[in-house]
Tab-separated table of C-alpha atoms in Angstrom:
chain	number	residue	atom	x	y	z
H	11	MET	CA	-72.060	3.154	-24.857
H	12	VAL	CA	-70.658	1.637	-28.012
H	13	THR	CA	-71.706	2.424	-31.567
H	14	LYS	CA	-72.432	-0.364	-34.019
H	15	SER	CA	-69.293	0.325	-36.084
H	16	GLU	CA	-67.145	0.256	-32.941
H	17	GLU	CA	-68.707	-3.044	-31.908
H	18	ASP	CA	-68.196	-4.513	-35.380
H	19	GLN	CA	-64.536	-3.468	-35.280
H	20	LEU	CA	-64.127	-5.053	-31.865
H	21	ASN	CA	-65.792	-8.298	-32.934
H	22	ARG	CA	-63.620	-8.491	-36.056
H	23	LEU	CA	-60.462	-8.064	-33.980
H	24	GLU	CA	-61.730	-10.577	-31.459
H	25	SER	CA	-62.311	-13.298	-34.008
H	26	GLN	CA	-58.958	-12.516	-35.617
H	27	VAL	CA	-57.218	-12.970	-32.276
H	28	ASP	CA	-59.263	-16.078	-31.424
H	29	ASN	CA	-58.233	-17.693	-34.675
H	30	GLY	CA	-54.529	-17.084	-34.058
H	31	GLY	CA	-54.215	-14.150	-36.436
H	32	GLY	CA	-52.403	-11.910	-33.960
H	33	GLY	CA	-53.402	-8.417	-32.818
H	34	GLU	CA	-53.871	-9.275	-29.135
H	35	TRP	CA	-52.498	-5.992	-27.795
H	36	GLU	CA	-54.598	-3.985	-30.256
H	37	TYR	CA	-57.675	-5.928	-29.137
H	38	LEU	CA	-56.959	-5.404	-25.439
H	39	CYS	CA	-56.396	-1.672	-25.973
H	40	LEU	CA	-59.701	-1.390	-27.844
H	41	VAL	CA	-61.549	-3.219	-25.060
H	42	ARG	CA	-60.037	-0.751	-22.572
H	43	LYS	CA	-60.911	2.245	-24.724
H	44	LEU	CA	-64.529	1.204	-25.329
H	45	LYS	CA	-64.925	0.071	-21.718
H	46	VAL	CA	-66.707	-3.131	-22.718
H	47	ARG	CA	-66.909	-6.207	-20.557
H	48	ARG	CA	-65.304	-9.262	-22.186
H	49	PRO	CA	-63.558	-10.836	-19.254
H	50	ASP	CA	-63.047	-14.333	-20.660
H	51	LYS	CA	-61.256	-13.072	-23.771
H	52	VAL	CA	-59.239	-10.445	-21.892
H	53	LEU	CA	-58.134	-13.022	-19.366
H	54	LYS	CA	-57.141	-15.545	-22.019
H	55	HIS	CA	-55.245	-13.221	-24.338
H	56	GLY	CA	-53.922	-10.848	-21.683
H	57	LEU	CA	-52.515	-13.640	-19.596
H	58	ALA	CA	-50.866	-15.119	-22.701
H	59	ILE	CA	-48.966	-11.872	-23.211
H	60	LEU	CA	-48.052	-11.494	-19.531
H	61	ASN	CA	-46.690	-15.020	-19.362
H	62	ASP	CA	-44.592	-14.616	-22.510
H	63	PHE	CA	-41.392	-12.773	-21.620
H	64	LYS	CA	-40.719	-11.532	-25.141
H	65	LYS	CA	-44.233	-10.255	-25.756
H	66	ARG	CA	-44.356	-8.657	-22.324
H	67	SER	CA	-41.054	-6.772	-22.719
H	68	ALA	CA	-42.257	-5.454	-26.051
H	69	LEU	CA	-44.939	-3.541	-24.173
H	70	GLY	CA	-42.463	-1.482	-22.133
H	71	THR	CA	-44.163	0.205	-19.206
H	72	GLU	CA	-47.607	-0.548	-20.614
H	73	ASP	CA	-47.386	-4.021	-19.154
H	74	TRP	CA	-48.562	-2.616	-15.796
H	75	THR	CA	-51.746	-1.349	-17.459
H	76	LEU	CA	-52.204	-4.813	-18.925
H	77	CYS	CA	-51.593	-6.346	-15.505
H	78	GLU	CA	-54.376	-4.210	-14.070
H	79	GLN	CA	-56.714	-5.080	-16.945
H	80	VAL	CA	-56.038	-8.810	-16.539
H	81	ALA	CA	-56.527	-8.588	-12.761
H	82	ILE	CA	-59.995	-7.100	-13.221
H	83	ALA	CA	-60.915	-9.647	-15.936
H	84	ALA	CA	-59.718	-12.459	-13.675
H	85	MET	CA	-61.952	-11.228	-10.872
H	86	ASP	CA	-64.878	-11.075	-13.285
H	87	CYS	CA	-64.252	-14.705	-14.237
H	88	GLN	CA	-63.774	-15.704	-10.580
H	89	CYS	CA	-60.139	-16.732	-11.226
H	90	LEU	CA	-59.130	-15.195	-7.929
H	91	ASP	CA	-55.643	-16.731	-7.805
H	92	VAL	CA	-54.674	-15.048	-11.070
H	93	ALA	CA	-56.107	-11.769	-9.797
H	94	LYS	CA	-54.235	-12.068	-6.509
H	95	ASP	CA	-50.946	-12.700	-8.329
H	96	CYS	CA	-51.392	-9.706	-10.639
H	97	ILE	CA	-52.276	-7.433	-7.741
H	98	LYS	CA	-49.293	-8.658	-5.693
H	99	VAL	CA	-46.961	-7.857	-8.578
H	100	LEU	CA	-48.539	-4.412	-8.991
H	101	ARG	CA	-48.339	-3.717	-5.270
H	102	LYS	CA	-44.622	-4.572	-5.287
H	103	ARG	CA	-44.008	-2.189	-8.168
H	104	PHE	CA	-46.223	0.622	-6.840
H	105	PRO	CA	-46.117	0.322	-3.023
H	106	ASP	CA	-48.058	3.509	-2.184
H	107	SER	CA	-50.529	3.457	-4.999
H	108	LYS	CA	-54.193	4.215	-4.382
H	109	ARG	CA	-54.961	2.674	-7.767
H	110	VAL	CA	-53.595	-0.665	-6.575
H	111	GLY	CA	-55.526	-0.167	-3.352
H	112	ARG	CA	-58.701	0.008	-5.444
H	113	LEU	CA	-57.834	-3.335	-7.018
H	114	GLU	CA	-57.318	-4.814	-3.577
H	115	GLY	CA	-60.767	-3.540	-2.616
H	116	MET	CA	-62.247	-5.128	-5.717
H	117	LEU	CA	-60.596	-8.428	-4.822
H	118	LEU	CA	-62.363	-8.317	-1.461
H	119	GLU	CA	-65.604	-7.746	-3.365
H	120	ALA	CA	-64.876	-10.673	-5.682
H	121	LYS	CA	-64.384	-12.883	-2.638
H	122	GLY	CA	-67.737	-11.742	-1.273
H	123	LEU	CA	-66.127	-10.057	1.755
H	124	TRP	CA	-68.496	-7.114	1.624
H	125	ALA	CA	-67.823	-5.655	5.060
H	126	GLU	CA	-64.065	-5.622	4.486
H	127	ALA	CA	-64.477	-4.058	1.063
H	128	GLU	CA	-66.782	-1.403	2.477
H	129	LYS	CA	-64.258	-0.661	5.232
H	130	ALA	CA	-61.427	-0.329	2.723
H	131	TYR	CA	-63.440	2.003	0.512
H	132	SER	CA	-64.596	4.172	3.428
H	133	SER	CA	-61.032	4.687	4.546
H	134	PHE	CA	-59.992	5.653	0.998
H	135	LEU	CA	-62.790	8.191	0.910
H	136	GLU	CA	-61.661	9.707	4.200
H	137	ASP	CA	-58.322	10.497	2.584
H	138	ASN	CA	-59.839	11.608	-0.681
H	139	PRO	CA	-63.579	12.311	-0.666
H	140	PHE	CA	-63.553	13.084	-4.377
H	141	ASP	CA	-62.398	9.697	-5.629
H	142	GLN	CA	-65.150	8.965	-8.131
H	143	VAL	CA	-64.178	5.368	-8.788
H	144	ILE	CA	-64.326	4.464	-5.092
H	145	HIS	CA	-67.733	6.107	-4.721
H	146	LYS	CA	-68.980	3.944	-7.555
H	147	ARG	CA	-67.412	0.805	-6.091
H	148	ARG	CA	-69.530	1.394	-2.992
H	149	VAL	CA	-72.626	1.443	-5.170
H	150	ALA	CA	-71.435	-1.820	-6.738
H	151	VAL	CA	-70.994	-3.376	-3.281
H	152	ALA	CA	-74.552	-2.418	-2.334
H	153	LYS	CA	-75.952	-3.681	-5.624
H	154	ALA	CA	-74.086	-6.978	-5.431
H	155	GLN	CA	-75.565	-7.669	-2.018
H	156	GLY	CA	-79.049	-6.946	-3.317
H	157	ASN	CA	-79.412	-3.714	-1.302
H	158	ILE	CA	-80.912	-1.908	-4.247
H	159	SER	CA	-82.352	0.939	-2.193
H	160	THR	CA	-78.923	1.609	-0.670
H	161	ALA	CA	-77.414	1.510	-4.143
H	162	ILE	CA	-79.962	4.048	-5.367
H	163	GLU	CA	-79.320	6.291	-2.362
H	164	CYS	CA	-75.545	6.166	-2.882
H	165	LEU	CA	-75.854	6.826	-6.588
H	166	ASN	CA	-78.157	9.796	-6.053
H	167	LYS	CA	-75.772	11.264	-3.504
H	168	TYR	CA	-72.876	10.699	-5.892
H	169	LEU	CA	-74.724	12.425	-8.722
H	170	ASP	CA	-75.460	15.443	-6.502
H	171	THR	CA	-71.732	16.097	-6.569
H	172	PHE	CA	-70.650	14.575	-9.857
H	173	MET	CA	-73.634	15.464	-12.012
H	174	ALA	CA	-71.699	15.217	-15.268
H	175	ASP	CA	-71.041	11.493	-14.915
H	176	ASN	CA	-73.149	10.024	-17.705
H	177	ASP	CA	-72.257	6.434	-16.864
H	178	ALA	CA	-73.716	6.955	-13.404
H	179	TRP	CA	-76.941	8.468	-14.774
H	180	ARG	CA	-77.269	5.478	-17.104
H	181	GLU	CA	-76.711	3.007	-14.305
H	182	LEU	CA	-79.293	4.772	-12.138
H	183	ALA	CA	-81.783	4.796	-15.022
H	184	GLU	CA	-81.327	1.060	-15.564
H	185	ILE	CA	-81.819	0.335	-11.862
H	186	TYR	CA	-85.038	2.393	-11.865
H	187	VAL	CA	-86.302	0.561	-14.970
H	188	SER	CA	-85.618	-2.817	-13.366
H	189	LEU	CA	-87.741	-1.682	-10.406
H	190	GLN	CA	-90.439	-0.314	-12.753
H	191	MET	CA	-89.918	3.229	-11.380
H	192	TYR	CA	-90.467	4.853	-14.758
H	193	LYS	CA	-90.838	8.502	-13.711
H	194	GLN	CA	-87.479	8.407	-11.992
H	195	ALA	CA	-85.895	6.642	-14.963
H	196	ALA	CA	-87.305	9.337	-17.257
H	197	PHE	CA	-85.631	12.024	-15.139
H	198	CYS	CA	-82.257	10.279	-15.596
H	199	TYR	CA	-82.671	10.095	-19.360
H	200	GLU	CA	-83.643	13.766	-19.428
H	201	GLU	CA	-80.309	14.577	-17.766
H	202	LEU	CA	-78.513	12.404	-20.319
H	203	ILE	CA	-80.244	14.058	-23.262
H	204	LEU	CA	-79.383	17.498	-21.860
H	205	SER	CA	-75.784	16.424	-21.555
H	206	GLN	CA	-75.506	14.715	-24.966
H	207	PRO	CA	-78.403	15.936	-27.107
H	208	THR	CA	-77.153	14.288	-30.284
H	209	ASN	CA	-76.858	10.766	-28.896
H	210	PRO	CA	-79.831	8.916	-30.434
H	211	LEU	CA	-79.617	6.032	-27.946
H	212	TYR	CA	-80.679	8.334	-25.126
H	213	HIS	CA	-83.616	9.631	-27.181
H	214	ILE	CA	-84.757	6.069	-27.818
H	215	ALA	CA	-84.326	4.976	-24.201
H	216	TYR	CA	-86.273	8.043	-23.037
H	217	ALA	CA	-89.031	7.345	-25.550
H	218	ASP	CA	-89.163	3.700	-24.385
H	219	VAL	CA	-89.634	4.850	-20.795
H	220	LEU	CA	-92.306	7.408	-21.725
H	221	TYR	CA	-94.186	4.793	-23.754
H	222	THR	CA	-94.023	2.324	-20.881
H	223	ASN	CA	-95.319	4.925	-18.443
H	224	GLY	CA	-98.292	5.425	-20.723
H	225	GLY	CA	-100.998	8.025	-21.077
H	226	ILE	CA	-101.623	10.058	-24.190
H	227	GLU	CA	-99.204	12.892	-23.365
H	228	ASN	CA	-96.353	10.520	-22.708
H	229	LEU	CA	-97.137	8.630	-25.920
H	230	GLN	CA	-97.107	11.827	-27.954
H	231	ALA	CA	-93.808	12.861	-26.390
H	232	ALA	CA	-92.406	9.374	-26.994
H	233	LYS	CA	-93.343	9.613	-30.643
H	234	LYS	CA	-91.442	12.915	-30.906
H	235	TYR	CA	-88.326	11.382	-29.373
H	236	TYR	CA	-88.469	8.316	-31.627
H	237	ALA	CA	-88.778	10.760	-34.528
H	238	SER	CA	-85.751	12.726	-33.382
H	239	ALA	CA	-83.805	9.470	-33.068
H	240	ILE	CA	-84.783	8.619	-36.639
H	241	ASN	CA	-83.517	12.043	-37.615
H	242	LEU	CA	-80.220	11.560	-35.787
H	243	THR	CA	-79.618	8.103	-37.247
H	244	GLY	CA	-80.729	8.843	-40.790
H	245	GLY	CA	-83.601	6.385	-40.445
H	246	LYS	CA	-81.276	3.454	-39.888
H	247	ASN	CA	-82.340	2.553	-36.372
H	248	GLN	CA	-85.046	-0.116	-36.334
H	249	ARG	CA	-85.938	0.425	-32.665
H	250	ALA	CA	-86.931	4.012	-33.404
H	251	LEU	CA	-88.914	3.000	-36.500
H	252	PHE	CA	-90.827	0.340	-34.561
H	253	GLY	CA	-91.337	2.878	-31.785
H	254	VAL	CA	-93.071	5.289	-34.127
H	255	CYS	CA	-95.434	2.557	-35.322
H	256	LEU	CA	-96.279	1.497	-31.769
H	257	CYS	CA	-96.862	5.073	-30.629
H	258	THR	CA	-99.144	5.922	-33.530
H	259	SER	CA	-101.174	2.782	-32.911
H	260	ALA	CA	-101.410	3.379	-29.167
H	261	ILE	CA	-102.316	7.051	-29.557
H	262	GLY	CA	-104.971	6.074	-32.091
H	263	GLN	CA	-106.438	3.561	-29.640
H	264	LEU	CA	-106.539	6.087	-26.817
H	265	SER	CA	-108.043	8.837	-28.903
H	266	LYS	CA	-110.823	6.731	-30.407
H	267	GLY	CA	-114.035	8.677	-30.239
H	268	ARG	CA	-112.246	11.909	-29.556
H	269	ASN	CA	-112.468	15.004	-31.683
H	270	LYS	CA	-111.306	14.241	-35.214
H	271	ASP	CA	-109.112	17.351	-35.171
H	272	ASP	CA	-106.899	15.736	-32.566
H	273	LYS	CA	-106.114	12.837	-34.860
H	274	GLU	CA	-102.466	12.601	-35.772
H	275	SER	CA	-101.403	12.585	-39.383
H	276	PRO	CA	-100.567	9.089	-40.547
H	277	GLU	CA	-97.613	10.124	-42.682
H	278	LEU	CA	-94.927	9.493	-40.096
H	279	GLN	CA	-96.144	5.969	-39.469
H	280	ALA	CA	-96.440	5.255	-43.185
H	281	LEU	CA	-92.866	6.417	-43.707
H	282	ALA	CA	-91.633	4.317	-40.790
H	283	VAL	CA	-93.416	1.232	-42.125
H	284	ALA	CA	-91.930	1.795	-45.574
H	285	ALA	CA	-88.438	2.185	-44.100
H	286	LEU	CA	-88.804	-0.997	-42.025
H	287	GLU	CA	-90.054	-2.993	-45.011
H	288	LYS	CA	-87.148	-1.767	-47.115
H	289	ASP	CA	-84.646	-2.747	-44.386
H	290	TYR	CA	-86.165	-6.198	-43.921
H	291	LYS	CA	-86.315	-6.814	-47.677
H	292	GLN	CA	-82.572	-6.284	-47.748
H	293	GLY	CA	-81.452	-7.704	-44.412
H	294	ALA	CA	-83.974	-10.363	-43.402
H	295	PRO	CA	-86.147	-11.142	-46.445
H	296	ASP	CA	-87.544	-14.342	-44.970
H	297	LYS	CA	-89.065	-12.248	-42.183
H	298	LEU	CA	-90.606	-9.658	-44.502
H	299	PRO	CA	-94.081	-11.259	-44.859
H	300	LEU	CA	-94.255	-11.659	-41.075
H	301	LEU	CA	-93.278	-8.024	-40.568
H	302	THR	CA	-95.764	-6.750	-43.132
H	303	SER	CA	-98.725	-8.565	-41.664
H	304	THR	CA	-97.776	-7.598	-38.092
H	305	LEU	CA	-97.452	-3.923	-38.980
H	306	LYS	CA	-100.725	-4.118	-40.864
H	307	SER	CA	-102.499	-5.419	-37.777
H	308	LEU	CA	-100.957	-2.529	-35.811
H	309	ARG	CA	-102.336	-0.030	-38.294
H	310	VAL	CA	-105.797	-1.610	-38.345
H	311	SER	CA	-106.089	-1.333	-34.576
H	312	SER	CA	-105.200	2.375	-34.571
C	1	MET	CA	-108.963	-28.616	-14.529
C	2	GLY	CA	-106.984	-26.001	-12.624
C	3	SER	CA	-103.231	-25.637	-12.836
C	4	GLY	CA	-103.095	-27.750	-9.656
C	5	GLU	CA	-102.092	-31.025	-11.254
C	6	LEU	CA	-100.913	-29.856	-14.643
C	7	ARG	CA	-97.503	-31.015	-15.827
C	8	TYR	CA	-95.158	-28.922	-17.942
C	9	GLU	CA	-92.997	-30.749	-20.435
C	10	ILE	CA	-90.280	-28.691	-22.101
C	11	ALA	CA	-88.569	-29.805	-25.294
C	12	GLN	CA	-84.812	-30.143	-25.111
C	13	ASN	CA	-84.063	-27.501	-27.733
C	14	ALA	CA	-86.297	-24.931	-26.073
C	15	TYR	CA	-84.766	-25.645	-22.668
C	16	ILE	CA	-81.181	-25.472	-23.887
C	17	LYS	CA	-81.786	-22.314	-25.910
C	18	LEU	CA	-83.019	-20.468	-22.813
C	19	VAL	CA	-80.145	-21.551	-20.572
C	20	LEU	CA	-77.532	-20.768	-23.234
C	21	HIS	CA	-79.067	-17.310	-23.629
C	22	ALA	CA	-78.699	-16.713	-19.888
C	23	LEU	CA	-75.080	-17.887	-20.060
C	24	LYS	CA	-74.325	-15.554	-22.960
C	25	HIS	CA	-75.234	-12.567	-20.774
C	26	LYS	CA	-73.884	-13.604	-17.389
C	27	ALA	CA	-73.864	-10.096	-15.929
C	28	ALA	CA	-77.427	-9.210	-16.892
C	29	ALA	CA	-80.993	-10.295	-16.363
C	30	VAL	CA	-82.461	-12.020	-19.419
C	31	ASN	CA	-85.888	-13.248	-20.437
C	32	GLY	CA	-87.680	-15.278	-23.077
C	33	VAL	CA	-91.073	-16.673	-24.038
C	34	LEU	CA	-92.231	-20.259	-24.168
C	35	LEU	CA	-94.228	-21.525	-27.134
C	36	GLY	CA	-96.357	-24.611	-27.219
C	37	ARG	CA	-99.809	-26.060	-26.649
C	38	HIS	CA	-101.889	-28.348	-24.486
C	39	SER	CA	-101.111	-32.041	-24.836
C	40	ASP	CA	-103.704	-34.178	-26.655
C	41	ARG	CA	-105.179	-35.579	-23.453
C	42	GLY	CA	-104.945	-32.219	-21.674
C	43	GLU	CA	-102.902	-33.454	-18.736
C	44	ALA	CA	-99.816	-31.452	-19.660
C	45	VAL	CA	-98.638	-28.309	-21.365
C	46	GLU	CA	-96.031	-29.064	-24.016
C	47	VAL	CA	-93.402	-26.370	-24.415
C	48	LEU	CA	-92.175	-27.034	-27.928
C	49	ASP	CA	-90.005	-23.997	-28.541
C	50	ALA	CA	-88.673	-20.852	-26.900
C	51	VAL	CA	-87.586	-17.445	-28.122
C	52	PRO	CA	-84.926	-15.549	-26.127
C	53	LEU	CA	-86.071	-11.949	-25.833
C	54	PHE	CA	-83.840	-9.358	-24.141
C	55	HIS	CA	-80.725	-8.836	-22.095
C	56	SER	CA	-81.231	-5.177	-21.214
C	57	HIS	CA	-84.087	-2.934	-20.064
C	58	LEU	CA	-86.400	-5.887	-19.465
C	59	GLY	CA	-88.890	-3.586	-17.806
C	60	LEU	CA	-89.670	-1.513	-20.911
C	61	LEU	CA	-92.744	-2.131	-23.043
C	62	PRO	CA	-92.146	-1.116	-26.663
C	63	ASN	CA	-89.656	-3.830	-27.602
C	64	LEU	CA	-91.629	-6.402	-25.638
C	65	GLU	CA	-94.831	-5.533	-27.499
C	66	ILE	CA	-93.218	-5.702	-30.915
C	67	SER	CA	-91.513	-8.997	-30.116
C	68	LEU	CA	-94.706	-10.598	-28.793
C	69	LEU	CA	-96.682	-9.443	-31.854
C	70	LEU	CA	-94.137	-10.924	-34.246
C	71	ILE	CA	-93.761	-14.118	-32.206
C	72	GLU	CA	-97.508	-14.697	-31.883
C	73	GLU	CA	-97.982	-14.119	-35.603
C	74	TYR	CA	-95.206	-16.531	-36.528
C	75	TYR	CA	-96.040	-19.355	-34.136
C	76	GLY	CA	-99.800	-18.939	-34.504
C	77	SER	CA	-99.504	-20.133	-38.076
C	78	LYS	CA	-97.766	-23.242	-36.721
C	79	GLY	CA	-100.503	-24.081	-34.254
C	80	MET	CA	-98.627	-22.891	-31.178
C	81	SER	CA	-99.276	-20.081	-28.762
C	82	ILE	CA	-97.345	-18.348	-25.998
C	83	VAL	CA	-97.654	-20.664	-23.015
C	84	GLY	CA	-95.182	-19.160	-20.587
C	85	TYR	CA	-92.251	-16.926	-19.765
C	86	PHE	CA	-88.644	-17.491	-18.726
C	87	HIS	CA	-86.599	-15.144	-16.570
C	88	ALA	CA	-83.045	-15.190	-15.251
C	89	ASN	CA	-82.113	-12.690	-12.535
C	90	GLU	CA	-79.063	-10.487	-12.715
C	91	ARG	CA	-77.450	-11.706	-9.522
C	92	TYR	CA	-76.380	-15.253	-8.695
C	93	ASP	CA	-78.090	-15.414	-5.314
C	94	ASP	CA	-81.282	-13.588	-6.249
C	95	THR	CA	-83.954	-16.279	-6.106
C	96	GLU	CA	-86.918	-13.938	-6.083
C	97	LEU	CA	-89.476	-13.663	-8.871
C	98	GLY	CA	-89.400	-9.896	-9.467
C	99	GLY	CA	-92.064	-7.434	-10.498
C	100	VAL	CA	-91.170	-7.345	-14.182
C	101	ALA	CA	-91.428	-11.138	-14.476
C	102	ARG	CA	-94.736	-11.197	-12.636
C	103	ASN	CA	-96.231	-8.433	-14.784
C	104	ILE	CA	-95.225	-10.110	-18.019
C	105	GLY	CA	-96.522	-13.385	-16.607
C	106	ASP	CA	-99.851	-11.738	-15.800
C	107	HIS	CA	-100.144	-10.541	-19.369
C	108	ILE	CA	-99.453	-14.006	-20.778
C	109	PHE	CA	-101.871	-15.534	-18.243
C	110	ARG	CA	-104.699	-13.464	-19.694
C	111	TYR	CA	-104.377	-15.284	-22.988
C	112	PHE	CA	-103.285	-18.685	-21.647
C	113	PRO	CA	-104.520	-19.362	-18.107
C	114	GLN	CA	-102.242	-22.357	-17.592
C	115	ALA	CA	-99.160	-20.230	-18.278
C	116	ALA	CA	-95.902	-21.186	-16.584
C	117	LEU	CA	-93.240	-18.823	-15.269
C	118	LEU	CA	-89.788	-20.354	-15.247
C	119	LEU	CA	-87.005	-18.791	-13.173
C	120	LEU	CA	-83.412	-19.872	-13.746
C	121	ASP	CA	-82.005	-21.647	-10.693
C	122	ASN	CA	-78.359	-20.548	-10.601
C	123	LYS	CA	-77.306	-22.947	-7.888
C	124	LYS	CA	-78.752	-25.902	-9.807
C	125	LEU	CA	-77.053	-24.683	-12.975
C	126	GLU	CA	-73.725	-24.513	-11.180
C	127	ALA	CA	-74.193	-28.011	-9.783
C	128	LEU	CA	-75.009	-29.388	-13.208
C	129	SER	CA	-71.468	-30.575	-13.827
C	130	ASN	CA	-71.898	-33.074	-10.987
C	131	GLY	CA	-73.904	-34.871	-13.595
C	132	LYS	CA	-76.555	-36.569	-11.539
C	133	ASP	CA	-79.631	-34.377	-11.825
C	134	ARG	CA	-82.030	-34.834	-14.730
C	135	SER	CA	-84.481	-32.167	-13.648
C	136	PRO	CA	-84.441	-28.775	-15.384
C	137	VAL	CA	-82.299	-26.052	-13.803
C	138	MET	CA	-85.367	-23.870	-13.433
C	139	GLN	CA	-88.034	-23.168	-10.862
C	140	LEU	CA	-91.661	-23.418	-11.930
C	141	TYR	CA	-94.256	-20.850	-10.891
C	142	THR	CA	-97.974	-21.052	-11.671
C	143	ARG	CA	-100.900	-18.784	-10.849
C	144	ASP	CA	-102.967	-19.876	-7.879
C	145	SER	CA	-106.582	-19.073	-7.154
C	146	SER	CA	-105.673	-15.848	-5.334
C	147	LYS	CA	-104.003	-14.496	-8.506
C	148	ASN	CA	-100.462	-14.875	-7.155
C	149	TRP	CA	-97.548	-16.617	-8.774
C	150	LYS	CA	-96.660	-19.510	-6.507
C	151	LEU	CA	-93.525	-21.598	-6.572
C	152	VAL	CA	-94.287	-25.206	-7.398
C	153	SER	CA	-92.227	-27.338	-5.085
C	154	SER	CA	-89.866	-29.655	-6.927
C	155	ASP	CA	-89.773	-32.269	-4.150
C	156	GLY	CA	-90.720	-35.413	-5.940
C	157	SER	CA	-93.572	-33.800	-7.846
C	158	ASN	CA	-91.953	-33.779	-11.309
C	159	ARG	CA	-94.344	-31.123	-12.546
C	160	LEU	CA	-91.627	-29.628	-14.712
C	161	ILE	CA	-89.646	-32.076	-16.807
C	162	THR	CA	-87.652	-32.036	-19.980
C	163	LYS	CA	-89.176	-34.121	-22.740
C	164	GLU	CA	-85.838	-35.810	-23.436
C	165	PRO	CA	-84.342	-37.235	-20.239
C	166	SER	CA	-80.771	-36.576	-21.350
C	167	ALA	CA	-81.324	-32.853	-21.878
C	168	ASN	CA	-78.904	-31.851	-19.109
C	169	VAL	CA	-76.157	-33.997	-20.599
C	170	VAL	CA	-76.570	-32.277	-23.948
C	171	LEU	CA	-76.707	-28.896	-22.221
C	172	LEU	CA	-73.418	-29.541	-20.409
C	173	ASP	CA	-71.840	-30.484	-23.701
C	174	TYR	CA	-72.955	-27.265	-25.339
C	175	ILE	CA	-71.790	-25.218	-22.370
C	176	SER	CA	-68.287	-26.651	-22.543
C	177	SER	CA	-68.087	-25.888	-26.259
C	178	GLY	CA	-69.189	-22.285	-25.724
C	179	LYS	CA	-72.325	-22.721	-27.816
C	180	TRP	CA	-73.954	-19.721	-26.131
C	181	HIS	CA	-72.050	-17.444	-28.494
C	182	ASP	CA	-74.382	-18.535	-31.289
C	183	VAL	CA	-77.672	-17.692	-29.581
C	184	PHE	CA	-79.388	-14.537	-30.831
C	185	ASP	CA	-82.181	-12.799	-28.963
C	186	PHE	CA	-84.622	-10.081	-29.891
C	187	ASP	CA	-82.285	-7.373	-28.616
C	188	ASP	CA	-79.636	-8.630	-31.044
C	189	HIS	CA	-82.199	-8.651	-33.845
C	190	LEU	CA	-83.312	-5.076	-33.165
C	191	ASP	CA	-79.685	-3.958	-33.263
C	192	ASP	CA	-79.003	-5.898	-36.464
C	193	ILE	CA	-81.966	-7.434	-38.269
C	194	THR	CA	-79.775	-9.986	-40.019
C	195	LYS	CA	-79.512	-11.769	-36.640
C	196	ASP	CA	-82.409	-14.219	-36.497
C	197	TRP	CA	-84.333	-14.550	-33.214
C	198	LEU	CA	-85.616	-17.899	-34.435
C	199	ASN	CA	-82.059	-19.282	-34.209
C	200	PRO	CA	-82.830	-21.816	-36.981
C	201	ASP	CA	-79.290	-23.149	-37.307
C	202	LEU	CA	-78.419	-23.298	-33.631
C	203	PHE	CA	-78.731	-27.048	-33.213
C	204	LYS	CA	-77.729	-28.123	-36.717
């Protein structure tokens, strides 16, 4: 997961490189570090370096890392010939490498040869049952074929062993959300929050799932998690601010006619509304009247 | 008149905006809403505009609710309402209309019974560069009497057309110039409110 400042930095570098201002290697390293998916840019700029003898020699031994990065980007863009060439070169340089073997497996996936890919991965796992990347490739193979239940099964089994893999928990949560299995998604986000309690994005995702699941207890819990996200982000995250408004309105609707003592205090919502209006006044002033009247209608219905 | 003979006419800008949005996020499922109204003689639904919504966590309610509230408020003052929903699946060969799309469609149906669900047709999109087809690269679904979303067959029925016949030509042009970079959806807006989900300058 990438923070806004990291993404801004990446985008700045990207437009610098696109406009011929140099910095290609820096850009490619940042893409690798942040683990973002920008295959068309990586392919274009990475290949330019690889094909330029001077630029490539300047990298020293790092050019093999670049070769691997370009191979994967090429597969993502379905430029399978480029990928094949990169992998051939890597295989020649590292004849016994399992890492190159992984790339060969991915090439089979890119070609849609699922059975062969699965066979390759299974044999890798026989030699080394703790290869995390290969386990996850098998999940990818299942997902790509549309066998979502197999993917879920594989991921759950993987997480039984490698329960600290946050990327895997996030992937599982997203699969559950796409299938509208909200209780299971909530469980994944709970694991993520336990693992990284100060990451506001997990608090917000968890609150989103609780809200979607519905019911007054879930809504009250969701409101708490939106509030904690506001706390963690210094009130700068609009999703959390909107979340608080929605929760207050929904809780108000559900508790109409109930005991007045159960009524929530309106201060949190008022503060959230004020924060949103301040942000919009500064960032999107033409949308401010629209925002104000929409939030007002939310308050009226609560 | 039931949805049986109703035609759906989508304006070029709305159509292109939705496809470009899908192309911006090739590895994800995306969705959007269709805005418009009944035609004057009532024989068609005119889709005059579209707003791209999300490219992640499509199945979650809070952001959807906020976006629909803001969109309804904005377009209501312009005499339009939400008349349908657009969805593009994550995988190339997934041609099924999934649960999330159907649920959102059901919600829109409650307020506009002639609502249309449009599903991106990846194979048609890929074949677009062959240049012959003028029909939209989307499949049309409408609600039938048994409350199910049924695929409207495109064989010669022309129930879904673009208002401007050269829409696909323009779309191809935009695709080759990488125009999808400039499309902002609601997800982008929630991450950075300076990004405008109305995309006012997209086609200038």
